[in-house]
mmCIF file of C-alpha atoms in Angstrom:
data_model
loop_
_atom_site.group_PDB
_atom_site.id
_atom_site.type_symbol
_atom_site.label_atom_id
_atom_site.label_comp_id
_atom_site.label_asym_id
_atom_site.label_seq_id
_atom_site.Cartn_x
_atom_site.Cartn_y
_atom_site.Cartn_z
ATOM 1 C CA VAL Y 1 5.263 -16.049 -2.488
ATOM 2 C CA LEU Y 2 6.829 -12.194 -3.605
ATOM 3 C CA THR Y 3 9.739 -11.695 -5.171
ATOM 4 C CA HIS Y 4 11.734 -8.112 -6.015
ATOM 5 C CA GLY Y 5 14.302 -7.167 -7.326
ATOM 6 C CA PHE Y 6 18.058 -6.038 -6.087
ATOM 7 C CA ILE Y 7 18.429 -3.417 -3.413
ATOM 8 C CA VAL Y 8 19.853 -0.433 -4.603
ATOM 9 C CA ASN Y 9 22.327 2.635 -3.131
ATOM 10 C CA GLU Y 10 21.807 6.192 -4.777
ATOM 11 C CA GLN Y 11 22.615 5.612 -7.658
ATOM 12 C CA LYS Y 12 21.650 2.684 -8.673
ATOM 13 C CA ARG Y 13 24.265 -0.173 -8.025
ATOM 14 C CA LYS Y 14 22.982 -3.439 -6.238
ATOM 15 C CA ILE Y 15 24.245 -2.679 -2.829
ATOM 16 C CA SER Y 16 26.863 -5.653 -2.664
ATOM 17 C CA LYS Y 17 29.152 -6.910 0.194
ATOM 18 C CA SER Y 18 31.785 -6.089 -3.224
ATOM 19 C CA ASP Y 19 32.236 -2.976 -2.055
ATOM 20 C CA ALA Y 20 31.506 -2.807 1.422
ATOM 21 C CA LYS Y 21 29.865 -3.954 3.769
ATOM 22 C CA PRO Y 22 26.013 -3.648 3.541
ATOM 23 C CA GLN Y 23 24.027 -2.164 7.127
ATOM 24 C CA THR Y 24 22.109 -4.795 8.188
ATOM 25 C CA ALA Y 25 17.734 -4.755 8.844
ATOM 26 C CA ASP Y 26 18.267 -3.853 12.278
ATOM 27 C CA THR Y 27 21.113 -1.416 12.341
ATOM 28 C CA TYR Y 28 18.370 0.141 10.150
ATOM 29 C CA VAL Y 29 15.554 -0.860 12.675
ATOM 30 C CA ASN Y 30 17.882 0.280 15.647
ATOM 31 C CA GLU Y 31 17.759 3.558 14.381
ATOM 32 C CA TYR Y 32 14.712 4.595 12.755
ATOM 33 C CA GLY Y 33 12.492 1.778 13.849
ATOM 34 C CA ALA Y 34 10.801 -0.839 12.508
ATOM 35 C CA ASP Y 35 7.821 0.906 10.646
ATOM 36 C CA ILE Y 36 9.681 3.534 9.464
ATOM 37 C CA ILE Y 37 10.618 0.529 8.094
ATOM 38 C CA ARG Y 38 7.922 -1.134 6.983
ATOM 39 C CA LEU Y 39 6.519 2.012 5.465
ATOM 40 C CA TRP Y 40 8.982 2.820 3.470
ATOM 41 C CA LEU Y 41 9.417 -1.024 2.036
ATOM 42 C CA SER Y 42 5.864 -1.079 1.034
ATOM 43 C CA SER Y 43 6.169 2.572 -0.049
ATOM 44 C CA GLU Y 44 8.728 0.706 -2.629
ATOM 45 C CA ASP Y 45 6.946 -1.210 -6.276
ATOM 46 C CA PHE Y 46 9.039 -4.645 -5.532
ATOM 47 C CA ARG Y 47 8.989 -5.637 -9.207
ATOM 48 C CA SER Y 48 11.733 -3.048 -9.695
ATOM 49 C CA ASP Y 49 14.862 -2.164 -7.958
ATOM 50 C CA ILE Y 50 14.902 -1.399 -4.622
ATOM 51 C CA THR Y 51 16.147 1.553 -3.584
ATOM 52 C CA LEU Y 52 17.648 2.405 -0.008
ATOM 53 C CA SER Y 53 19.783 5.304 1.230
ATOM 54 C CA ASP Y 54 19.685 7.386 4.780
ATOM 55 C CA GLY Y 55 17.927 10.319 2.249
ATOM 56 C CA ILE Y 56 15.199 8.157 1.139
ATOM 57 C CA LEU Y 57 14.515 6.705 5.097
ATOM 58 C CA LYS Y 58 14.643 10.392 6.494
ATOM 59 C CA GLN Y 59 11.850 11.321 4.523
ATOM 60 C CA THR Y 60 9.988 8.064 4.988
ATOM 61 C CA VAL Y 61 10.529 9.588 9.224
ATOM 62 C CA ASN Y 62 8.720 12.742 7.713
ATOM 63 C CA THR Y 63 5.840 10.721 5.770
ATOM 64 C CA TYR Y 64 5.532 8.535 9.090
ATOM 65 C CA ARG Y 65 5.104 11.082 10.975
ATOM 66 C CA SER Y 66 2.260 13.245 9.386
ATOM 67 C CA VAL Y 67 0.479 9.379 9.748
ATOM 68 C CA ARG Y 68 1.306 9.686 13.222
ATOM 69 C CA ASN Y 69 0.291 13.539 13.673
ATOM 70 C CA THR Y 70 -3.071 12.058 11.967
ATOM 71 C CA PHE Y 71 -3.861 9.371 13.958
ATOM 72 C CA MET Y 72 -2.853 11.784 17.139
ATOM 73 C CA TYR Y 73 -5.628 14.609 16.090
ATOM 74 C CA LEU Y 74 -8.360 12.473 15.200
ATOM 75 C CA LEU Y 75 -7.024 11.026 18.988
ATOM 76 C CA GLY Y 76 -7.388 14.215 21.167
ATOM 77 C CA ASN Y 77 -10.498 15.104 18.409
ATOM 78 C CA LEU Y 78 -12.745 11.853 19.847
ATOM 79 C CA ALA Y 79 -11.704 12.339 23.257
ATOM 80 C CA ASP Y 80 -14.558 13.259 25.115
ATOM 81 C CA PHE Y 81 -16.624 11.331 22.332
ATOM 82 C CA HIS Y 82 -18.932 8.197 22.984
ATOM 83 C CA PRO Y 83 -20.377 6.606 19.833
ATOM 84 C CA LEU Y 84 -22.884 4.949 21.482
ATOM 85 C CA GLU Y 85 -23.908 8.706 22.846
ATOM 86 C CA ASN Y 86 -23.456 11.541 20.495
ATOM 87 C CA SER Y 87 -23.094 9.824 16.664
ATOM 88 C CA VAL Y 88 -25.126 11.558 14.505
ATOM 89 C CA PRO Y 89 -27.417 10.075 11.918
ATOM 90 C CA TYR Y 90 -26.120 10.299 8.231
ATOM 91 C CA ALA Y 91 -29.195 11.659 7.392
ATOM 92 C CA ASP Y 92 -28.244 14.394 9.837
ATOM 93 C CA MET Y 93 -24.427 14.872 9.538
ATOM 94 C CA ASP Y 94 -23.497 18.341 7.851
ATOM 95 C CA ALA Y 95 -22.400 18.393 4.170
ATOM 96 C CA LEU Y 96 -18.678 18.634 5.068
ATOM 97 C CA ASP Y 97 -18.918 15.911 7.308
ATOM 98 C CA ARG Y 98 -20.729 13.474 4.562
ATOM 99 C CA TRP Y 99 -18.406 14.643 2.269
ATOM 100 C CA ALA Y 100 -15.595 13.362 4.015
ATOM 101 C CA LEU Y 101 -16.924 10.016 4.122
ATOM 102 C CA HIS Y 102 -17.404 9.646 0.845
ATOM 103 C CA GLN Y 103 -13.381 10.102 0.630
ATOM 104 C CA LEU Y 104 -12.931 7.926 3.187
ATOM 105 C CA GLU Y 105 -14.870 5.758 1.620
ATOM 106 C CA SER Y 106 -13.381 6.036 -2.183
ATOM 107 C CA LEU Y 107 -10.001 5.893 -0.253
ATOM 108 C CA ARG Y 108 -11.086 1.959 0.978
ATOM 109 C CA ALA Y 109 -12.357 1.359 -1.887
ATOM 110 C CA GLN Y 110 -9.005 2.052 -3.730
ATOM 111 C CA VAL Y 111 -6.808 0.247 -1.052
ATOM 112 C CA SER Y 112 -8.760 -3.098 -1.356
ATOM 113 C CA ILE Y 113 -8.041 -2.775 -4.657
ATOM 114 C CA ASP Y 114 -5.138 -2.060 -4.258
ATOM 115 C CA THR Y 115 -3.592 -4.562 -1.559
ATOM 116 C CA ASP Y 116 -5.443 -7.467 -3.310
ATOM 117 C CA ALA Y 117 -3.235 -7.300 -6.551
ATOM 118 C CA TYR Y 118 -0.287 -6.694 -4.507
ATOM 119 C CA GLU Y 119 -0.341 -2.966 -5.219
ATOM 120 C CA PHE Y 120 1.051 -2.364 -2.003
ATOM 121 C CA HIS Y 121 3.260 0.891 -2.698
ATOM 122 C CA ARG Y 122 -0.041 2.292 -4.355
ATOM 123 C CA ALA Y 123 -2.128 1.562 -1.401
ATOM 124 C CA VAL Y 124 0.572 3.150 1.127
ATOM 125 C CA GLN Y 125 0.807 6.039 -1.559
ATOM 126 C CA ARG Y 126 -3.026 6.756 -1.612
ATOM 127 C CA LEU Y 127 -2.905 6.343 3.333
ATOM 128 C CA GLU Y 128 -0.215 8.663 3.181
ATOM 129 C CA ASN Y 129 -2.311 11.655 0.102
ATOM 130 C CA PHE Y 130 -5.135 11.303 1.874
ATOM 131 C CA CYS Y 131 -3.698 11.885 5.741
ATOM 132 C CA THR Y 132 -1.792 14.467 4.614
ATOM 133 C CA VAL Y 133 -4.371 16.046 1.786
ATOM 134 C CA THR Y 134 -7.914 15.641 2.957
ATOM 135 C CA LEU Y 135 -7.422 15.525 5.814
ATOM 136 C CA SER Y 136 -4.902 17.674 7.262
ATOM 137 C CA ARG Y 137 -4.756 20.335 4.914
ATOM 138 C CA VAL Y 138 -8.683 20.384 4.013
ATOM 139 C CA TYR Y 139 -10.669 18.850 6.589
ATOM 140 C CA HIS Y 140 -9.127 19.110 10.071
ATOM 141 C CA ASP Y 141 -8.553 22.972 9.122
ATOM 142 C CA ILE Y 142 -11.342 23.748 8.403
ATOM 143 C CA LEU Y 143 -12.421 21.626 11.466
ATOM 144 C CA LYS Y 144 -10.454 23.046 14.508
ATOM 145 C CA ASP Y 145 -13.350 26.063 14.978
ATOM 146 C CA ARG Y 146 -15.651 23.887 14.703
ATOM 147 C CA LEU Y 147 -14.517 21.645 17.156
ATOM 148 C CA TYR Y 148 -12.811 23.726 19.476
ATOM 149 C CA THR Y 149 -15.277 27.091 19.599
ATOM 150 C CA PHE Y 150 -18.625 25.297 18.928
ATOM 151 C CA ALA Y 151 -20.526 24.250 22.065
ATOM 152 C CA GLN Y 152 -19.396 20.517 23.138
ATOM 153 C CA ASN Y 153 -22.524 19.373 22.289
ATOM 154 C CA ASP Y 154 -23.827 21.739 19.444
ATOM 155 C CA PRO Y 155 -24.931 19.049 16.457
ATOM 156 C CA ARG Y 156 -22.496 20.286 14.742
ATOM 157 C CA ARG Y 157 -19.676 19.765 16.246
ATOM 158 C CA ARG Y 158 -20.952 15.891 17.361
ATOM 159 C CA SER Y 159 -22.028 15.462 13.664
ATOM 160 C CA SER Y 160 -17.434 15.988 12.787
ATOM 161 C CA GLN Y 161 -16.652 13.721 15.048
ATOM 162 C CA THR Y 162 -18.708 10.903 14.302
ATOM 163 C CA ALA Y 163 -17.708 11.520 10.957
ATOM 164 C CA MET Y 164 -13.513 11.438 11.959
ATOM 165 C CA HIS Y 165 -15.018 7.992 14.361
ATOM 166 C CA ALA Y 166 -15.386 6.204 11.845
ATOM 167 C CA ILE Y 167 -12.387 8.018 9.269
ATOM 168 C CA LEU Y 168 -10.050 6.435 13.110
ATOM 169 C CA HIS Y 169 -10.641 3.391 12.430
ATOM 170 C CA THR Y 170 -11.052 2.897 8.782
ATOM 171 C CA LEU Y 171 -7.617 4.322 8.840
ATOM 172 C CA LEU Y 172 -6.330 2.215 11.168
ATOM 173 C CA ARG Y 173 -7.818 -0.619 9.454
ATOM 174 C CA LEU Y 174 -6.170 -0.083 6.344
ATOM 175 C CA PHE Y 175 -3.118 1.161 8.162
ATOM 176 C CA ALA Y 176 -2.723 -2.020 10.219
ATOM 177 C CA PRO Y 177 0.164 -4.408 7.952
ATOM 178 C CA PHE Y 178 2.092 -1.528 7.345
ATOM 179 C CA LEU Y 179 2.408 0.157 9.846
ATOM 180 C CA PRO Y 180 1.107 -3.236 12.626
ATOM 181 C CA ALA Y 181 2.094 -1.352 15.635
ATOM 182 C CA THR Y 182 1.780 2.056 15.294
ATOM 183 C CA ALA Y 183 -2.168 1.459 14.188
ATOM 184 C CA ASP Y 184 -2.086 -1.125 16.796
ATOM 185 C CA GLU Y 185 -1.241 1.319 19.846
ATOM 186 C CA ALA Y 186 -3.662 3.567 18.627
ATOM 187 C CA TYR Y 187 -6.259 2.098 18.696
ATOM 188 C CA ALA Y 188 -5.679 0.520 22.449
ATOM 189 C CA HIS Y 189 -5.789 3.949 22.862
ATOM 190 C CA ALA Y 190 -9.192 4.428 20.547
ATOM 191 C CA MET Y 191 -11.025 1.766 22.358
ATOM 192 C CA ALA Y 192 -10.097 2.511 26.501
ATOM 193 C CA GLY Y 193 -13.134 3.953 28.233
ATOM 194 C CA LYS Y 194 -15.069 3.349 24.967
ATOM 195 C CA ASP Y 195 -16.701 0.140 26.623
ATOM 196 C CA PHE Y 196 -14.946 -2.498 24.320
ATOM 197 C CA LEU Y 197 -12.738 -4.941 24.740
ATOM 198 C CA GLN Y 198 -9.592 -2.805 25.874
ATOM 199 C CA ASP Y 199 -6.983 -5.925 25.296
ATOM 200 C CA ASP Y 200 -8.250 -6.609 21.700
ATOM 201 C CA SER Y 201 -6.054 -5.589 18.508
ATOM 202 C CA ILE Y 202 -6.105 -4.476 15.445
ATOM 203 C CA HIS Y 203 -5.253 -7.246 13.806
ATOM 204 C CA LEU Y 204 -7.742 -9.196 15.131
ATOM 205 C CA GLN Y 205 -10.387 -6.774 13.186
ATOM 206 C CA ASP Y 206 -12.262 -7.214 9.982
ATOM 207 C CA TRP Y 207 -11.078 -5.418 6.889
ATOM 208 C CA PRO Y 208 -13.257 -2.142 6.399
ATOM 209 C CA GLN Y 209 -16.144 -3.255 4.445
ATOM 210 C CA ALA Y 210 -18.333 -1.479 1.896
ATOM 211 C CA GLN Y 211 -20.216 1.523 3.218
ATOM 212 C CA SER Y 212 -22.366 2.576 0.580
ATOM 213 C CA GLN Y 213 -24.585 5.119 2.016
ATOM 214 C CA HIS Y 214 -21.586 6.814 1.915
ATOM 215 C CA ASN Y 215 -21.042 7.721 -1.637
ATOM 216 C CA ASP Y 216 -22.173 10.817 -2.546
ATOM 217 C CA PRO Y 217 -20.890 11.746 -6.161
ATOM 218 C CA ALA Y 218 -23.470 14.634 -6.672
ATOM 219 C CA LEU Y 219 -21.804 16.211 -3.300
ATOM 220 C CA ASP Y 220 -18.514 15.470 -3.892
ATOM 221 C CA ALA Y 221 -18.963 17.687 -7.201
ATOM 222 C CA GLU Y 222 -20.076 20.243 -5.328
ATOM 223 C CA PHE Y 223 -17.137 20.381 -3.026
ATOM 224 C CA ALA Y 224 -14.779 19.220 -5.990
ATOM 225 C CA THR Y 225 -15.627 24.065 -6.754
ATOM 226 C CA LEU Y 226 -15.914 24.644 -3.656
ATOM 227 C CA LEU Y 227 -11.712 23.958 -2.722
ATOM 228 C CA LYS Y 228 -10.973 25.154 -6.507
ATOM 229 C CA LEU Y 229 -12.474 28.460 -4.629
ATOM 230 C CA ARG Y 230 -10.449 27.732 -1.203
ATOM 231 C CA GLY Y 231 -8.255 27.499 -3.673
ATOM 232 C CA LEU Y 232 -8.244 30.728 -5.992
ATOM 233 C CA ALA Y 233 -8.904 32.236 -1.814
ATOM 234 C CA ASN Y 234 -5.741 31.060 -0.470
ATOM 235 C CA GLU Y 235 -3.768 32.910 -3.452
ATOM 236 C CA GLN Y 236 -5.594 35.801 -2.289
ATOM 237 C CA LEU Y 237 -4.978 35.503 1.386
ATOM 238 C CA GLU Y 238 -1.096 34.429 1.686
ATOM 239 C CA ALA Y 239 -0.594 38.290 -1.335
ATOM 240 C CA LEU Y 240 -2.721 40.053 1.783
ATOM 241 C CA ARG Y 241 -0.353 38.532 4.872
ATOM 242 C CA LYS Y 242 2.978 38.888 2.020
ATOM 243 C CA ASP Y 243 1.856 43.094 2.215
ATOM 244 C CA LYS Y 244 1.446 42.413 6.250
ATOM 245 C CA LYS Y 245 -2.429 43.528 5.715
ATOM 246 C CA ILE Y 246 -3.817 40.541 7.627
ATOM 247 C CA GLY Y 247 -1.785 38.394 9.531
ATOM 248 C CA LYS Y 248 -4.726 34.650 9.390
ATOM 249 C CA ALA Y 249 -6.677 34.694 7.167
ATOM 250 C CA LEU Y 250 -9.686 35.011 9.782
ATOM 251 C CA GLU Y 251 -8.455 38.802 9.334
ATOM 252 C CA ALA Y 252 -9.852 38.514 6.230
ATOM 253 C CA LYS Y 253 -13.431 38.034 4.050
ATOM 254 C CA VAL Y 254 -13.325 37.008 0.547
ATOM 255 C CA VAL Y 255 -15.738 38.482 -1.875
ATOM 256 C CA ILE Y 256 -16.881 35.716 -5.108
ATOM 257 C CA THR Y 257 -17.511 37.317 -8.443
ATOM 258 C CA LEU Y 258 -19.746 35.488 -10.558
ATOM 259 C CA SER Y 259 -22.111 35.134 -13.385
ATOM 260 C CA GLU Y 260 -25.395 33.882 -12.762
ATOM 261 C CA LYS Y 261 -24.993 30.997 -15.259
ATOM 262 C CA ASP Y 262 -22.267 30.119 -13.787
ATOM 263 C CA GLU Y 263 -22.326 26.402 -12.899
ATOM 264 C CA ALA Y 264 -20.452 27.126 -9.199
ATOM 265 C CA TYR Y 265 -23.027 29.759 -8.977
ATOM 266 C CA PRO Y 266 -25.212 27.905 -7.779
ATOM 267 C CA VAL Y 267 -23.777 25.781 -5.694
ATOM 268 C CA LEU Y 268 -21.517 28.972 -3.699
ATOM 269 C CA GLN Y 269 -25.549 30.282 -3.026
ATOM 270 C CA LYS Y 270 -26.652 26.976 -1.721
ATOM 271 C CA TYR Y 271 -23.736 26.407 0.270
ATOM 272 C CA ALA Y 272 -23.297 30.378 1.028
ATOM 273 C CA GLY Y 273 -24.040 30.169 4.919
ATOM 274 C CA ALA Y 274 -21.074 27.880 5.227
ATOM 275 C CA LEU Y 275 -18.843 30.011 2.664
ATOM 276 C CA ALA Y 276 -16.853 31.446 5.395
ATOM 277 C CA GLU Y 277 -15.958 28.116 7.623
ATOM 278 C CA LEU Y 278 -14.527 25.918 4.306
ATOM 279 C CA PHE Y 279 -12.830 29.398 3.300
ATOM 280 C CA ILE Y 280 -11.856 29.876 7.109
ATOM 281 C CA VAL Y 281 -12.321 33.738 7.058
ATOM 282 C CA SER Y 282 -14.933 35.384 9.143
ATOM 283 C CA GLN Y 283 -16.452 36.476 5.342
ATOM 284 C CA VAL Y 284 -17.442 36.250 2.438
ATOM 285 C CA GLU Y 285 -19.259 38.157 0.372
ATOM 286 C CA LEU Y 286 -21.376 36.980 -3.284
ATOM 287 C CA LYS Y 287 -21.841 39.994 -6.183
ATOM 288 C CA ALA Y 288 -22.755 38.718 -8.984
ATOM 289 C CA ASP Y 289 -21.169 40.092 -12.327
ATOM 290 C CA ASN Y 290 -23.294 38.113 -15.387
ATOM 291 C CA SER Y 291 -20.410 39.595 -17.903
ATOM 292 C CA LEU Y 292 -18.291 37.848 -16.149
ATOM 293 C CA THR Y 293 -16.644 34.201 -18.053
ATOM 294 C CA GLN Y 294 -14.823 32.976 -15.231
ATOM 295 C CA PRO Y 295 -14.874 33.961 -11.347
ATOM 296 C CA ARG Y 296 -13.420 36.888 -9.300
ATOM 297 C CA VAL Y 297 -12.080 35.593 -5.766
ATOM 298 C CA ASN Y 298 -10.439 39.086 -4.368
ATOM 299 C CA ALA Y 299 -9.791 38.860 -0.754
ATOM 300 C CA LEU Y 300 -9.173 42.060 2.007
ATOM 301 C CA GLY Y 301 -9.276 42.864 5.435
ATOM 302 C CA ALA Y 302 -12.133 42.462 6.943
ATOM 303 C CA GLU Y 303 -14.502 45.640 8.681
ATOM 304 C CA GLY Y 304 -15.923 44.332 12.166
ATOM 305 C CA GLN Y 305 -14.551 44.180 16.360
ATOM 306 C CA ARG Y 306 -12.683 40.687 16.456
ATOM 307 C CA CYS Y 307 -13.641 37.858 18.977
ATOM 308 C CA PRO Y 308 -11.067 36.996 21.645
ATOM 309 C CA ARG Y 309 -12.208 33.453 22.022
ATOM 310 C CA CYS Y 310 -13.180 32.118 18.119
ATOM 311 C CA TRP Y 311 -10.925 35.135 16.494
ATOM 312 C CA ARG Y 312 -13.584 35.436 14.251
ATOM 313 C CA VAL Y 313 -14.389 39.092 12.936
ATOM 314 C CA VAL Y 314 -17.611 40.236 13.517
ATOM 315 C CA ASP Y 315 -20.145 42.806 13.040
ATOM 316 C CA THR Y 316 -20.854 43.227 17.413
ATOM 317 C CA LEU Y 317 -19.313 41.467 20.596
ATOM 318 C CA GLU Y 318 -22.583 40.633 23.179
ATOM 319 C CA LYS Y 319 -21.525 41.501 26.773
ATOM 320 C CA THR Y 320 -20.856 37.610 28.911
ATOM 321 C CA LYS Y 321 -19.195 36.624 32.545
ATOM 322 C CA LEU Y 322 -16.125 35.756 31.272
ATOM 323 C CA GLY Y 323 -16.132 39.375 28.573
ATOM 324 C CA ASP Y 324 -17.085 40.357 25.553
ATOM 325 C CA VAL Y 325 -17.592 37.642 23.302
ATOM 326 C CA CYS Y 326 -20.007 36.591 19.379
ATOM 327 C CA GLU Y 327 -22.696 35.601 19.667
ATOM 328 C CA ARG Y 328 -21.720 32.469 18.889
ATOM 329 C CA CYS Y 329 -19.463 32.160 21.025
ATOM 330 C CA ALA Y 330 -21.663 33.403 23.878
ATOM 331 C CA GLN Y 331 -23.809 30.317 23.484
ATOM 332 C CA ALA Y 332 -21.057 28.689 24.056
ATOM 333 C CA LEU Y 333 -20.080 29.529 26.846
ATOM 334 C CA ALA Y 334 -23.505 29.938 28.496
ATOM 335 C CA THR Y 335 -23.911 25.689 28.037
ATOM 336 C CA LEU Y 336 -20.582 25.640 30.136
#
């Protein structure tokens, strides 16, 4: 049995009948929904006084919406994915997807420790951060081009779907104690038409087990370097937007200049072909300058022609029956 502190208002005063008739739990559930009330309470450290107000609950609504949108994004982009037919072996997966699975395994391990220790508020904070930062701001943002413009059975698209399938089913199990109704509904959608028992429930599933093959600290360190430079590039891109020199980031080119002795140099060379996708720009150029002690990141407008399908700026467009597009889009259209 866990005991908690007093329920207090924003002024940290105990909510008491002597002040005014307190709202009942049913009142809050009817207004916000049961899962939002569960999420708010799970986010609080029960060992201290628990603050309750409409402002806090409205903030929880925003958090809930972010989590729900994560489930929707994953479900929507797995609509044409059948795990028994389309899964890509881990060894053949793209590096970005293996990085995402490393982050997922780290999350699973940390949330498991938190829940075993009854540190529910820490578990929920980690889950929220994974959805809003790791997925929404980084992984899902980068994947949009791959998921929406590559050919349906392109190996890299199927690689990403393989990772997203693992992410969805792990997240649903981790969130199930805190968002039981939402997780169960999302699980029902995930199972529909997948040759599984459609009347099954997320609450009858086992807790996610360790996936040691997904643990890759070396890959994580490489992507930490890449994402740090991506952050610097985003600052430059935002400056271009403010000056109205570009609209979307895909209208830009990023130039990274650094010393060949810099520890980031071999990492950038290794992933040179993926940098434009990671930075969500049309072009990335690497330059060596051994006089620099820190990498220098600049952004400018990309030169070339804009593909009307993927919006990337490329050197030339190819003629197809559906119009002039870039070489990659031409290959994707040829599969339709």
